[in-house]
PDB file of C-alpha atoms and ligand atoms in Angstrom:
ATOM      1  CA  UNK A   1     104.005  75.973  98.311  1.00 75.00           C
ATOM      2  CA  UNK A   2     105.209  78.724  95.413  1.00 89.00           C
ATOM      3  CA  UNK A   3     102.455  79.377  93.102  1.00 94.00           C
ATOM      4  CA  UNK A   4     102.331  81.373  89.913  1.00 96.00           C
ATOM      5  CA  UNK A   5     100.135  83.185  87.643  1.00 97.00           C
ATOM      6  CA  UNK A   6     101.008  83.249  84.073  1.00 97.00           C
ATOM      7  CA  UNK A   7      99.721  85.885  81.240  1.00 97.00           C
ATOM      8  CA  UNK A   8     100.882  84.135  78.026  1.00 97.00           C
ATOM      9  CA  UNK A   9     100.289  86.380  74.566  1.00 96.00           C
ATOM     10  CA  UNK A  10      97.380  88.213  75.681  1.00 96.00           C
ATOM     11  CA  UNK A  11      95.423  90.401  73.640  1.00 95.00           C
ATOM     12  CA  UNK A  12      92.181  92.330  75.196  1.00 96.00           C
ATOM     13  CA  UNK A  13      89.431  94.948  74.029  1.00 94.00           C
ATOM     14  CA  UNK A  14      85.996  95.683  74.704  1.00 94.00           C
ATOM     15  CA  UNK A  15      83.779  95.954  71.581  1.00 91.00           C
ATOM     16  CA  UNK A  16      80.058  98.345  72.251  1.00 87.00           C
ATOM     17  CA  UNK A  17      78.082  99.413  69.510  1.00 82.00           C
ATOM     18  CA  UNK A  18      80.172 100.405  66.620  1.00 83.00           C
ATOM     19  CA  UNK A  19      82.915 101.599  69.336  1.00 89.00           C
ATOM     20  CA  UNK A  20      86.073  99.473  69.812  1.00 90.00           C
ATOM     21  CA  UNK A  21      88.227  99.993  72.756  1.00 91.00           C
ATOM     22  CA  UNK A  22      91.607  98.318  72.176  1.00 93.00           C
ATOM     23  CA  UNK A  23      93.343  97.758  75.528  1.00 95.00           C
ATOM     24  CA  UNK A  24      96.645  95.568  74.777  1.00 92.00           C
ATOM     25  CA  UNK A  25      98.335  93.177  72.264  1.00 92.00           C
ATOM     26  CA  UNK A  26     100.768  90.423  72.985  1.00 94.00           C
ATOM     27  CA  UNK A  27     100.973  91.233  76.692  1.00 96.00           C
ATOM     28  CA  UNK A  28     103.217  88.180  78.871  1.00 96.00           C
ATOM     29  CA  UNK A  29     103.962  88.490  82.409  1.00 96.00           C
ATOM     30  CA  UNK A  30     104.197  85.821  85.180  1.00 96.00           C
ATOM     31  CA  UNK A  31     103.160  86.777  88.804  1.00 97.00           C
ATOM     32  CA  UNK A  32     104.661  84.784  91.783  1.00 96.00           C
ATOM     33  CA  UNK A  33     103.693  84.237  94.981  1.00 94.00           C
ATOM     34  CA  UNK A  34     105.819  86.112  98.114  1.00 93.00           C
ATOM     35  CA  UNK A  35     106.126  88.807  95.508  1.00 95.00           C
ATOM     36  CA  UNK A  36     104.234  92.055  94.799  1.00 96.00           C
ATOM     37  CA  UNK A  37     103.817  94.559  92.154  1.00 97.00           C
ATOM     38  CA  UNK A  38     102.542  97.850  91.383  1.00 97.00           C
ATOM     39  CA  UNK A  39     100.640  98.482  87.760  1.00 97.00           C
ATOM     40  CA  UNK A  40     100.649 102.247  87.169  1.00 97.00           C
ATOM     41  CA  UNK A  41      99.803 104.058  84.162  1.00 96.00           C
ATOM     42  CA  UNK A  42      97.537 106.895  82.574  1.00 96.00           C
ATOM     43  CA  UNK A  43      94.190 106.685  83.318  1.00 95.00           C
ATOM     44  CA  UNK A  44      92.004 104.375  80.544  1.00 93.00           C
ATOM     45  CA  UNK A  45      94.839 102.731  79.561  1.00 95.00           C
ATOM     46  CA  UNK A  46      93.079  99.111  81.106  1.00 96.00           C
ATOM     47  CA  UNK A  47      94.539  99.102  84.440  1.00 96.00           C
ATOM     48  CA  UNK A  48      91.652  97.839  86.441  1.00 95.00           C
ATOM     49  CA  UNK A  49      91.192  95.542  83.165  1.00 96.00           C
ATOM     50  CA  UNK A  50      94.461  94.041  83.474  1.00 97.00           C
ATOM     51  CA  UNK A  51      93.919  93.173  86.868  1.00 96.00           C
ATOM     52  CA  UNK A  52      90.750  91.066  86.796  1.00 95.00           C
ATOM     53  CA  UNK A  53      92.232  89.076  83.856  1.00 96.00           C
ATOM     54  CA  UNK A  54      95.503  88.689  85.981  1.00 96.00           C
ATOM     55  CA  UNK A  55      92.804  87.538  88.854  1.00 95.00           C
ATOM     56  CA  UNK A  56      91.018  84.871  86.315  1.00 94.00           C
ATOM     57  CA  UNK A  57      87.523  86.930  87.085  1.00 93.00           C
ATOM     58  CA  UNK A  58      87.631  87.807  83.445  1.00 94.00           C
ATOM     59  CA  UNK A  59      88.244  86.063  80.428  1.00 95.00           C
ATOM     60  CA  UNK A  60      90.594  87.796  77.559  1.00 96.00           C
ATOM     61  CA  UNK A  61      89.553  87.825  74.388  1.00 96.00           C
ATOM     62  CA  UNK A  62      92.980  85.669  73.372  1.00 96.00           C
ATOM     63  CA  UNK A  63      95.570  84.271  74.723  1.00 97.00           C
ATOM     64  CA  UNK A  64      95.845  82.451  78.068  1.00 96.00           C
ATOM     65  CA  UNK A  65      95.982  82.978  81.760  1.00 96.00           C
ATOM     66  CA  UNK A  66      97.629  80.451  83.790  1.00 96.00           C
ATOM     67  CA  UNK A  67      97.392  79.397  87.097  1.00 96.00           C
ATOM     68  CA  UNK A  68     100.504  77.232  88.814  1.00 96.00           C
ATOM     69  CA  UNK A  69     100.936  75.243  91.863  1.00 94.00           C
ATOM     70  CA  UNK A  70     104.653  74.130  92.359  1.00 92.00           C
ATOM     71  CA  UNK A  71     104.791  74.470  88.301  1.00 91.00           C
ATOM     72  CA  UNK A  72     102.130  72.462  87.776  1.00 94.00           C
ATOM     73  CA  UNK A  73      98.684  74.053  85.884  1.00 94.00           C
ATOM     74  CA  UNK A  74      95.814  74.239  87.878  1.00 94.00           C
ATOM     75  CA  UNK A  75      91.834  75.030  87.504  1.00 92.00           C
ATOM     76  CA  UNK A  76      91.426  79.481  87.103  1.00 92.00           C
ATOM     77  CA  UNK A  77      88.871  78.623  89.488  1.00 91.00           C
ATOM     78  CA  UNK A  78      91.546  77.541  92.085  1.00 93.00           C
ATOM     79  CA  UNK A  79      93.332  81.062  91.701  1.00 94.00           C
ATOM     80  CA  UNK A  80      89.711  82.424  92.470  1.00 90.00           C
ATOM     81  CA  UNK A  81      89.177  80.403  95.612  1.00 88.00           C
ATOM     82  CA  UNK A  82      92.591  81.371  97.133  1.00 91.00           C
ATOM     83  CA  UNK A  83      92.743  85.575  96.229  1.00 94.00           C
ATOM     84  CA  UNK A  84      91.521  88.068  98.603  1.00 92.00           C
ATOM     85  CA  UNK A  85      89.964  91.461  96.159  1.00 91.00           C
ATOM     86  CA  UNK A  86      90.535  94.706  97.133  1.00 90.00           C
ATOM     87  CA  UNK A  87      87.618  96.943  94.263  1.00 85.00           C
ATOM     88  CA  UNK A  88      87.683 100.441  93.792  1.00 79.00           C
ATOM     89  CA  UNK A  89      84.264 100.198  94.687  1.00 81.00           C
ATOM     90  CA  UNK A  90      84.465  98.413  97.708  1.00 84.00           C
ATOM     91  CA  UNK A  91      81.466  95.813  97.357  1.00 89.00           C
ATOM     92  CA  UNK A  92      80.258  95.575 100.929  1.00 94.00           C
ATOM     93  CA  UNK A  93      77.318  93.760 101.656  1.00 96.00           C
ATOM     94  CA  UNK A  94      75.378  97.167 102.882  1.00 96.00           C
ATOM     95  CA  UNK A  95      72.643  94.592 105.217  1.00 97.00           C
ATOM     96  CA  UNK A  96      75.825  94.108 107.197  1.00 98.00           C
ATOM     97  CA  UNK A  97      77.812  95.735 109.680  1.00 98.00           C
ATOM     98  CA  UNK A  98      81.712  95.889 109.068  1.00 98.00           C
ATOM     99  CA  UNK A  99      82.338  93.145 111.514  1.00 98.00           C
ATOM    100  CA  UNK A 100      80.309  90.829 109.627  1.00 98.00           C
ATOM    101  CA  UNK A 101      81.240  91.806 106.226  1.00 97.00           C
ATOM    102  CA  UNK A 102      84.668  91.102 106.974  1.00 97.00           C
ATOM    103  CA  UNK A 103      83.731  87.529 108.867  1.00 97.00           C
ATOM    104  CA  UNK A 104      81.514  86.832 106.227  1.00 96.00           C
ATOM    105  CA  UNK A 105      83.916  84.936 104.091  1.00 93.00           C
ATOM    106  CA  UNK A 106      84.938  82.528 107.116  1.00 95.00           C
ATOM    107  CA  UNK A 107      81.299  81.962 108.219  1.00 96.00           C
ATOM    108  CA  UNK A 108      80.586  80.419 104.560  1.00 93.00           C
ATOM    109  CA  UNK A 109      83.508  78.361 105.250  1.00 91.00           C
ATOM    110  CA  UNK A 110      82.548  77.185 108.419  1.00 95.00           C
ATOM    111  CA  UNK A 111      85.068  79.072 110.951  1.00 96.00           C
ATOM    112  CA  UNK A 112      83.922  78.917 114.326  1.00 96.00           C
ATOM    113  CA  UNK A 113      86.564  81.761 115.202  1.00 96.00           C
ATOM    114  CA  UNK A 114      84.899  83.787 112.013  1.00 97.00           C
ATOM    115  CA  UNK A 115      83.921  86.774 114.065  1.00 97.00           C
ATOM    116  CA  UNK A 116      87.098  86.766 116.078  1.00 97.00           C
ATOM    117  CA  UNK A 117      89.387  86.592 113.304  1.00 96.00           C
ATOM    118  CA  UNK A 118      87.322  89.075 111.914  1.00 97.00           C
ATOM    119  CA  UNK A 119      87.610  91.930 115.038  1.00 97.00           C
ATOM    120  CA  UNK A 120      91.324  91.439 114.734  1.00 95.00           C
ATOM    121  CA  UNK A 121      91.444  92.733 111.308  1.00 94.00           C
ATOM    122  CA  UNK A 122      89.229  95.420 111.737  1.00 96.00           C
ATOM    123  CA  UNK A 123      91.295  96.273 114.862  1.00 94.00           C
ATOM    124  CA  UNK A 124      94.530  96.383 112.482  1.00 91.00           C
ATOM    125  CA  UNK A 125      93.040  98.979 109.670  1.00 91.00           C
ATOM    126  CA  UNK A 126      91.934 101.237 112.615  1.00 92.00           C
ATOM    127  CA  UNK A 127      88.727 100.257 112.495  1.00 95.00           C
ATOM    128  CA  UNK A 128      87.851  99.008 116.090  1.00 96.00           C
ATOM    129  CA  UNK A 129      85.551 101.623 117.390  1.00 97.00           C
ATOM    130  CA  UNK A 130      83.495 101.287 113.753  1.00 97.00           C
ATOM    131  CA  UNK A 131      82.635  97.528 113.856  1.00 97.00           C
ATOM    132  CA  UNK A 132      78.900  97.655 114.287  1.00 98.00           C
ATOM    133  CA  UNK A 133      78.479 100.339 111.783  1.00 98.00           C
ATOM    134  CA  UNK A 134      76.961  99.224 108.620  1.00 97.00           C
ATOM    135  CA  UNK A 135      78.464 100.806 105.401  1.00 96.00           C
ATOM    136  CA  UNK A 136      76.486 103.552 104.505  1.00 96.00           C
ATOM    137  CA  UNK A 137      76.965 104.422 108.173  1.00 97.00           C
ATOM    138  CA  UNK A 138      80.903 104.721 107.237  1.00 96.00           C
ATOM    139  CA  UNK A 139      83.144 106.579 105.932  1.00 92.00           C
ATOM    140  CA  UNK A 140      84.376 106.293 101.869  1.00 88.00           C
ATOM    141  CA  UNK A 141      87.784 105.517 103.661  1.00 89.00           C
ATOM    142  CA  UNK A 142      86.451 103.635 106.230  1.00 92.00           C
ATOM    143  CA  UNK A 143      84.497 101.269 103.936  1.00 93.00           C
ATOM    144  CA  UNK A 144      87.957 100.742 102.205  1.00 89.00           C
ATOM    145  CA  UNK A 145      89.917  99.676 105.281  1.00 92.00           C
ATOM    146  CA  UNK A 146      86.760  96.983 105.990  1.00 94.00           C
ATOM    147  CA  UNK A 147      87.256  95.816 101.981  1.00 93.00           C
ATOM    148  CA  UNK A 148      90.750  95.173 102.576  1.00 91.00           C
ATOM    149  CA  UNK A 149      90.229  93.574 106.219  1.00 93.00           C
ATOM    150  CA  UNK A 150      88.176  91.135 104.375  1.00 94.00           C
ATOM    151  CA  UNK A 151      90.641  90.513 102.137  1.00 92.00           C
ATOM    152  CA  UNK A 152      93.145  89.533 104.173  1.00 92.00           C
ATOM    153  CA  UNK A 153      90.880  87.620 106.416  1.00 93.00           C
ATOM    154  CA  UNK A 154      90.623  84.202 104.453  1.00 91.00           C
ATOM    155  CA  UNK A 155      94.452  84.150 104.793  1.00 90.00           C
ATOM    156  CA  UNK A 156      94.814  84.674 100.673  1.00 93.00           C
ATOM    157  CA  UNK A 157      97.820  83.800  98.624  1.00 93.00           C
ATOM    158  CA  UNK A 158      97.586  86.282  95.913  1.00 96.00           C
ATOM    159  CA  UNK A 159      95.339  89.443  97.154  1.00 95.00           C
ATOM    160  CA  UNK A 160      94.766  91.942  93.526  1.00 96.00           C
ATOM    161  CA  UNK A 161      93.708  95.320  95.315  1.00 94.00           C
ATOM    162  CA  UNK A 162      92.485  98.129  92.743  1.00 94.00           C
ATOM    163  CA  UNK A 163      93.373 101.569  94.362  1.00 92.00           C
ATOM    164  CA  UNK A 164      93.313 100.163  97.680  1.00 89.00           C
ATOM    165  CA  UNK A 165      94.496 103.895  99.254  1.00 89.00           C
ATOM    166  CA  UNK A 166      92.540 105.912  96.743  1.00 87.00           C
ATOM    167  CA  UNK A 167      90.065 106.663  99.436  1.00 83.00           C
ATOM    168  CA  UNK A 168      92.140 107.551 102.696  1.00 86.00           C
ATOM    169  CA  UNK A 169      94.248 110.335 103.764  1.00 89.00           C
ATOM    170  CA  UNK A 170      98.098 110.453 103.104  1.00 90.00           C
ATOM    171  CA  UNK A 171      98.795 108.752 106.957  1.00 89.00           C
ATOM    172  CA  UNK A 172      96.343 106.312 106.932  1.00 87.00           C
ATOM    173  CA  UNK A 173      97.275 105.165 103.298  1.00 88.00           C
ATOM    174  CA  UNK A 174     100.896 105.416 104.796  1.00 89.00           C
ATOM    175  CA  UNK A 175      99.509 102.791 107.323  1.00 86.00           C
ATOM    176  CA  UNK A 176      97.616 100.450 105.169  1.00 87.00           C
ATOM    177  CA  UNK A 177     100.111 100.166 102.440  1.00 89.00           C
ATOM    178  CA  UNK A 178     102.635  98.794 104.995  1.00 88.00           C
ATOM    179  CA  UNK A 179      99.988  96.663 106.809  1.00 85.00           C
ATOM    180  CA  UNK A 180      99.140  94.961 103.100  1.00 88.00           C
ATOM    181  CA  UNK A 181     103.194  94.801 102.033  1.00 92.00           C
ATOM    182  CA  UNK A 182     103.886  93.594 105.449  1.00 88.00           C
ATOM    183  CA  UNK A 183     101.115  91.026 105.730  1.00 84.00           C
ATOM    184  CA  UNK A 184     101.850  89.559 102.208  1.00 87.00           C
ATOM    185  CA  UNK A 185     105.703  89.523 102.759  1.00 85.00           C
ATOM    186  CA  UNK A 186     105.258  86.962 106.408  1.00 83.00           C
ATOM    187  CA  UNK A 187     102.463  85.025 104.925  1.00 85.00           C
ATOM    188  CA  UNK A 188     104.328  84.617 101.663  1.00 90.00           C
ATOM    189  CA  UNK A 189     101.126  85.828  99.514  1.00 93.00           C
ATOM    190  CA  UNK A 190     101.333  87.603  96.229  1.00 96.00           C
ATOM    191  CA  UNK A 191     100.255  91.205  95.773  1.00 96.00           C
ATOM    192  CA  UNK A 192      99.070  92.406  92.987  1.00 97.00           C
ATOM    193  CA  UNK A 193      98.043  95.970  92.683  1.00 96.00           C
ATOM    194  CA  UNK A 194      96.861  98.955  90.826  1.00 96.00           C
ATOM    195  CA  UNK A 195      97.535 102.850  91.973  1.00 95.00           C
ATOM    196  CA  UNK A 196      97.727 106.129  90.710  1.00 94.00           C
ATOM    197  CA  UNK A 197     100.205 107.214  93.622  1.00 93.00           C
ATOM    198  CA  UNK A 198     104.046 106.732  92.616  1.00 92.00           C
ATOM    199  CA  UNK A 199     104.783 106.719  96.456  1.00 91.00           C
ATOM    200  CA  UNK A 200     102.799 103.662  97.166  1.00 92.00           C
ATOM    201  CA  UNK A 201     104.161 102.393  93.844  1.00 94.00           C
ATOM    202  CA  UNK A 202     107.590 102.315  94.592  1.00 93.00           C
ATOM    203  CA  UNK A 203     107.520 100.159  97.362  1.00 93.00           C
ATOM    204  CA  UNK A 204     106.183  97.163  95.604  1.00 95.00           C
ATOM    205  CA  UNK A 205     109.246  94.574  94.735  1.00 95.00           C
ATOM    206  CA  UNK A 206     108.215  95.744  90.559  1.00 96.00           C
ATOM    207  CA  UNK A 207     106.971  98.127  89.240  1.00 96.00           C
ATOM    208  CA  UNK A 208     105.132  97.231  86.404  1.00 97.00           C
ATOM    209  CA  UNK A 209     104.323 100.377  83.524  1.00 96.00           C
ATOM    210  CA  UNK A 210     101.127  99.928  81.702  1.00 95.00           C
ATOM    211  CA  UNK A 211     100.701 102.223  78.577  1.00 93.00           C
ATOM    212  CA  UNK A 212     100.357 102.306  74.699  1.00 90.00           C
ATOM    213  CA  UNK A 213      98.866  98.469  74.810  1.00 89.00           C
ATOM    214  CA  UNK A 214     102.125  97.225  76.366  1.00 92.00           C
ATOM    215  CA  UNK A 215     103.224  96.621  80.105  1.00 94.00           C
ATOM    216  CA  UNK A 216     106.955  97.170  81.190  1.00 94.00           C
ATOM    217  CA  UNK A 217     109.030  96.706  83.720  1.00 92.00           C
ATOM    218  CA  UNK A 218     109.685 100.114  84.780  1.00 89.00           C
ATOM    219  CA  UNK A 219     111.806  99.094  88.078  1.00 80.00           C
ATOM    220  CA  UNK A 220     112.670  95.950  90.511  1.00 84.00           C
ATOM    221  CA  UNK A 221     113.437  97.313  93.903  1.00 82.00           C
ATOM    222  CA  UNK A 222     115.995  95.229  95.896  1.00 68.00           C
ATOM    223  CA  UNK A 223     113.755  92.986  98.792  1.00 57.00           C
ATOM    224  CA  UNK A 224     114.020  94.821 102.082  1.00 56.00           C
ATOM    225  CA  UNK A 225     113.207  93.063 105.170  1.00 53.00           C
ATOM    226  CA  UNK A 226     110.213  95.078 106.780  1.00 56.00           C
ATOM    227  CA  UNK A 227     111.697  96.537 110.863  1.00 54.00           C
ATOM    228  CA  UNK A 228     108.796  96.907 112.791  1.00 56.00           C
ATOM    229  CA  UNK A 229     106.042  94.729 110.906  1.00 65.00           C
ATOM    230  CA  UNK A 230     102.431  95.470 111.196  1.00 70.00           C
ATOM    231  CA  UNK A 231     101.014  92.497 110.307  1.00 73.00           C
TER     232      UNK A 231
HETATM  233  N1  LIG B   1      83.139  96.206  80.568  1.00 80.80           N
HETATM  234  C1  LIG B   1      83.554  97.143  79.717  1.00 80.80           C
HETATM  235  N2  LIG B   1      82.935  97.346  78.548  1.00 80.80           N
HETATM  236  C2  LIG B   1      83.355  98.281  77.676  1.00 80.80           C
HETATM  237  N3  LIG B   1      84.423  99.067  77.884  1.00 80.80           N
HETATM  238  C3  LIG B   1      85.094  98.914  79.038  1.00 80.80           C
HETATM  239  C4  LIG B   1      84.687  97.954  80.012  1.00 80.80           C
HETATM  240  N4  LIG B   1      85.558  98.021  81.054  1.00 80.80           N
HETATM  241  C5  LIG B   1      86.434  98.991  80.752  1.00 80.80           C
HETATM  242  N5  LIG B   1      86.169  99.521  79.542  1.00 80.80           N
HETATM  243  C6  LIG B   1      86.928 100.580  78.853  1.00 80.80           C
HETATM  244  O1  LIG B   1      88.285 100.161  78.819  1.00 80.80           O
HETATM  245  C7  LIG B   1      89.159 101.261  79.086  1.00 80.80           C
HETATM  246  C8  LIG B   1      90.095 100.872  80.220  1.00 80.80           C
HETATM  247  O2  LIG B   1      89.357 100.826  81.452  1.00 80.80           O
HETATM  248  P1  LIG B   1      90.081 100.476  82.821  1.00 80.80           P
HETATM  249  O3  LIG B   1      89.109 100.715  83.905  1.00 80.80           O
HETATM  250  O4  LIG B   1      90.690  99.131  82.723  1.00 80.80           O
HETATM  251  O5  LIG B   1      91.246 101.583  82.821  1.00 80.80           O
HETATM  252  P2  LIG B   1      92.204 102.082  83.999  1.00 80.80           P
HETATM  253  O6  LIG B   1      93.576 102.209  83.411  1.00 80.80           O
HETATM  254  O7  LIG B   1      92.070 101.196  85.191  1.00 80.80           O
HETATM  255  O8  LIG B   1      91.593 103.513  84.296  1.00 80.80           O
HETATM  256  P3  LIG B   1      91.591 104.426  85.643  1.00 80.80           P
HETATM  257  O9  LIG B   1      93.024 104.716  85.980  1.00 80.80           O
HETATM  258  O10 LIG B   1      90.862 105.669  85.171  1.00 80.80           O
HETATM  259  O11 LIG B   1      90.840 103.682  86.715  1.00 80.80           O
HETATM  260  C9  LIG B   1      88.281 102.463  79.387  1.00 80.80           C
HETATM  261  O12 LIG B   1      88.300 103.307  78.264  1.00 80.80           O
HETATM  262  C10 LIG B   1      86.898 101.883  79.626  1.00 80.80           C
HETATM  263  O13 LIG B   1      85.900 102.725  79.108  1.00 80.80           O
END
């Protein structure tokens, strides 16, 4: 089933003290499934901002975000229950070891195969050898390949990752940027996500430029079948 997120005349800015921070104006995009894009842009401009409101975790201050299934509006909260979150700042549960961080989100849902499921994910971001370590026990990097393990875990149809290779070295972000553009392209999910690096930009299907309070389409890269899939 295709579904859609719609941005529809959004305006958004952050208002502390006498301070206003005016992020954009008038900003419409739609986002579909089987896709992905890359946000890139100077840093400040409301990146990271952009993409929670995209995710329905915040609200803008006007206009509307819109969640489709088949074309037809659904709940925010529905988008919410079917993403997978990639943070710049991780948010691992740091009581837990990696395995059950990333199994975590199938044991609330009842998954007898949770930690299972879970080792094979760990085992594709490299991370086999680290699965009883808890997170302060790991690696800035490390911690970032169990964040986007989990993720990908709960089989999500839109997954919004926020510098989700900031953290790793030029190979292993080599690796996990195919492994999350190769598991999003066979499960038909939507990826949605924010980077600094042009090279990890570029292979997203568009390239979306955020800057001066208005977002662009800076490219759309012809689809290319992925030889040799990771995922
Ligand atoms: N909750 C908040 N309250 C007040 N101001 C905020 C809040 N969140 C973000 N901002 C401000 O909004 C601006 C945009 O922040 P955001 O993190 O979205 O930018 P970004 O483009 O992702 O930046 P970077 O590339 O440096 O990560 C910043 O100036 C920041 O200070």
């Amino acid at each position: 089933m295709s579904s859609s997120i719609h941005l529809k005349q959004i305006d958004h800015r952050f208002t502390l003290a006498k301070q206003q921070v005016s992020l954009f104006e008038d900003l419409n995009i739609e986002l579909h499934s089987g896709q992905s894009y890359a946000i890139v842009g100077p840093s400040g401009v409301g990146k990271s901002s952009l993409l929670l409101l995209m995710a329905g975790l915040e609200p803008p201050v006007s206009g509307e975000v819109q969640f489709q299934k088949s074309g037809k509006p659904q709940l925010l909260k529905s988008l919410r229950q079917i993403s997978g979150f990639i943070f710049q700042q991780f948010h691992l549960l740091p009581e837990l070891d990696a395995l059950n961080n990333v199994a975590l989100p199938l044991k609330l849902k009842g998954d007898k195969r949770a930690l299972t499921t879970a080792e094979l994910w760990l085992d594709k971001v490299g991370l086999a050898e680290r699965m009883y370590h808890k997170p302060q026990q790991l690696s800035g990097g490390e911690q970032q390949r169990v964040a986007i393990a989990r993720a990908f875990v709960m089989q999500p149809q839109f997954i919004f990752a926020d510098e989700p290779t900031g953290n790793l070295d030029e190979k292993t972000a080599q690796h996990i940027a195919q492994l999350m553009f190769d598991c999003c392209q066979q499960s038909g999910a939507g990826l949605v996500l924010v980077t600094h690096s042009m090279e990890l930009a570029q292979q997203a299907d568009t390239l979306l430029q955020l800057g001066q309070g208005k977002l662009t389409v800076k490219a759309r890269n012809q689809a290319t079948s992925r030889v040799g899939a990771l995922c």
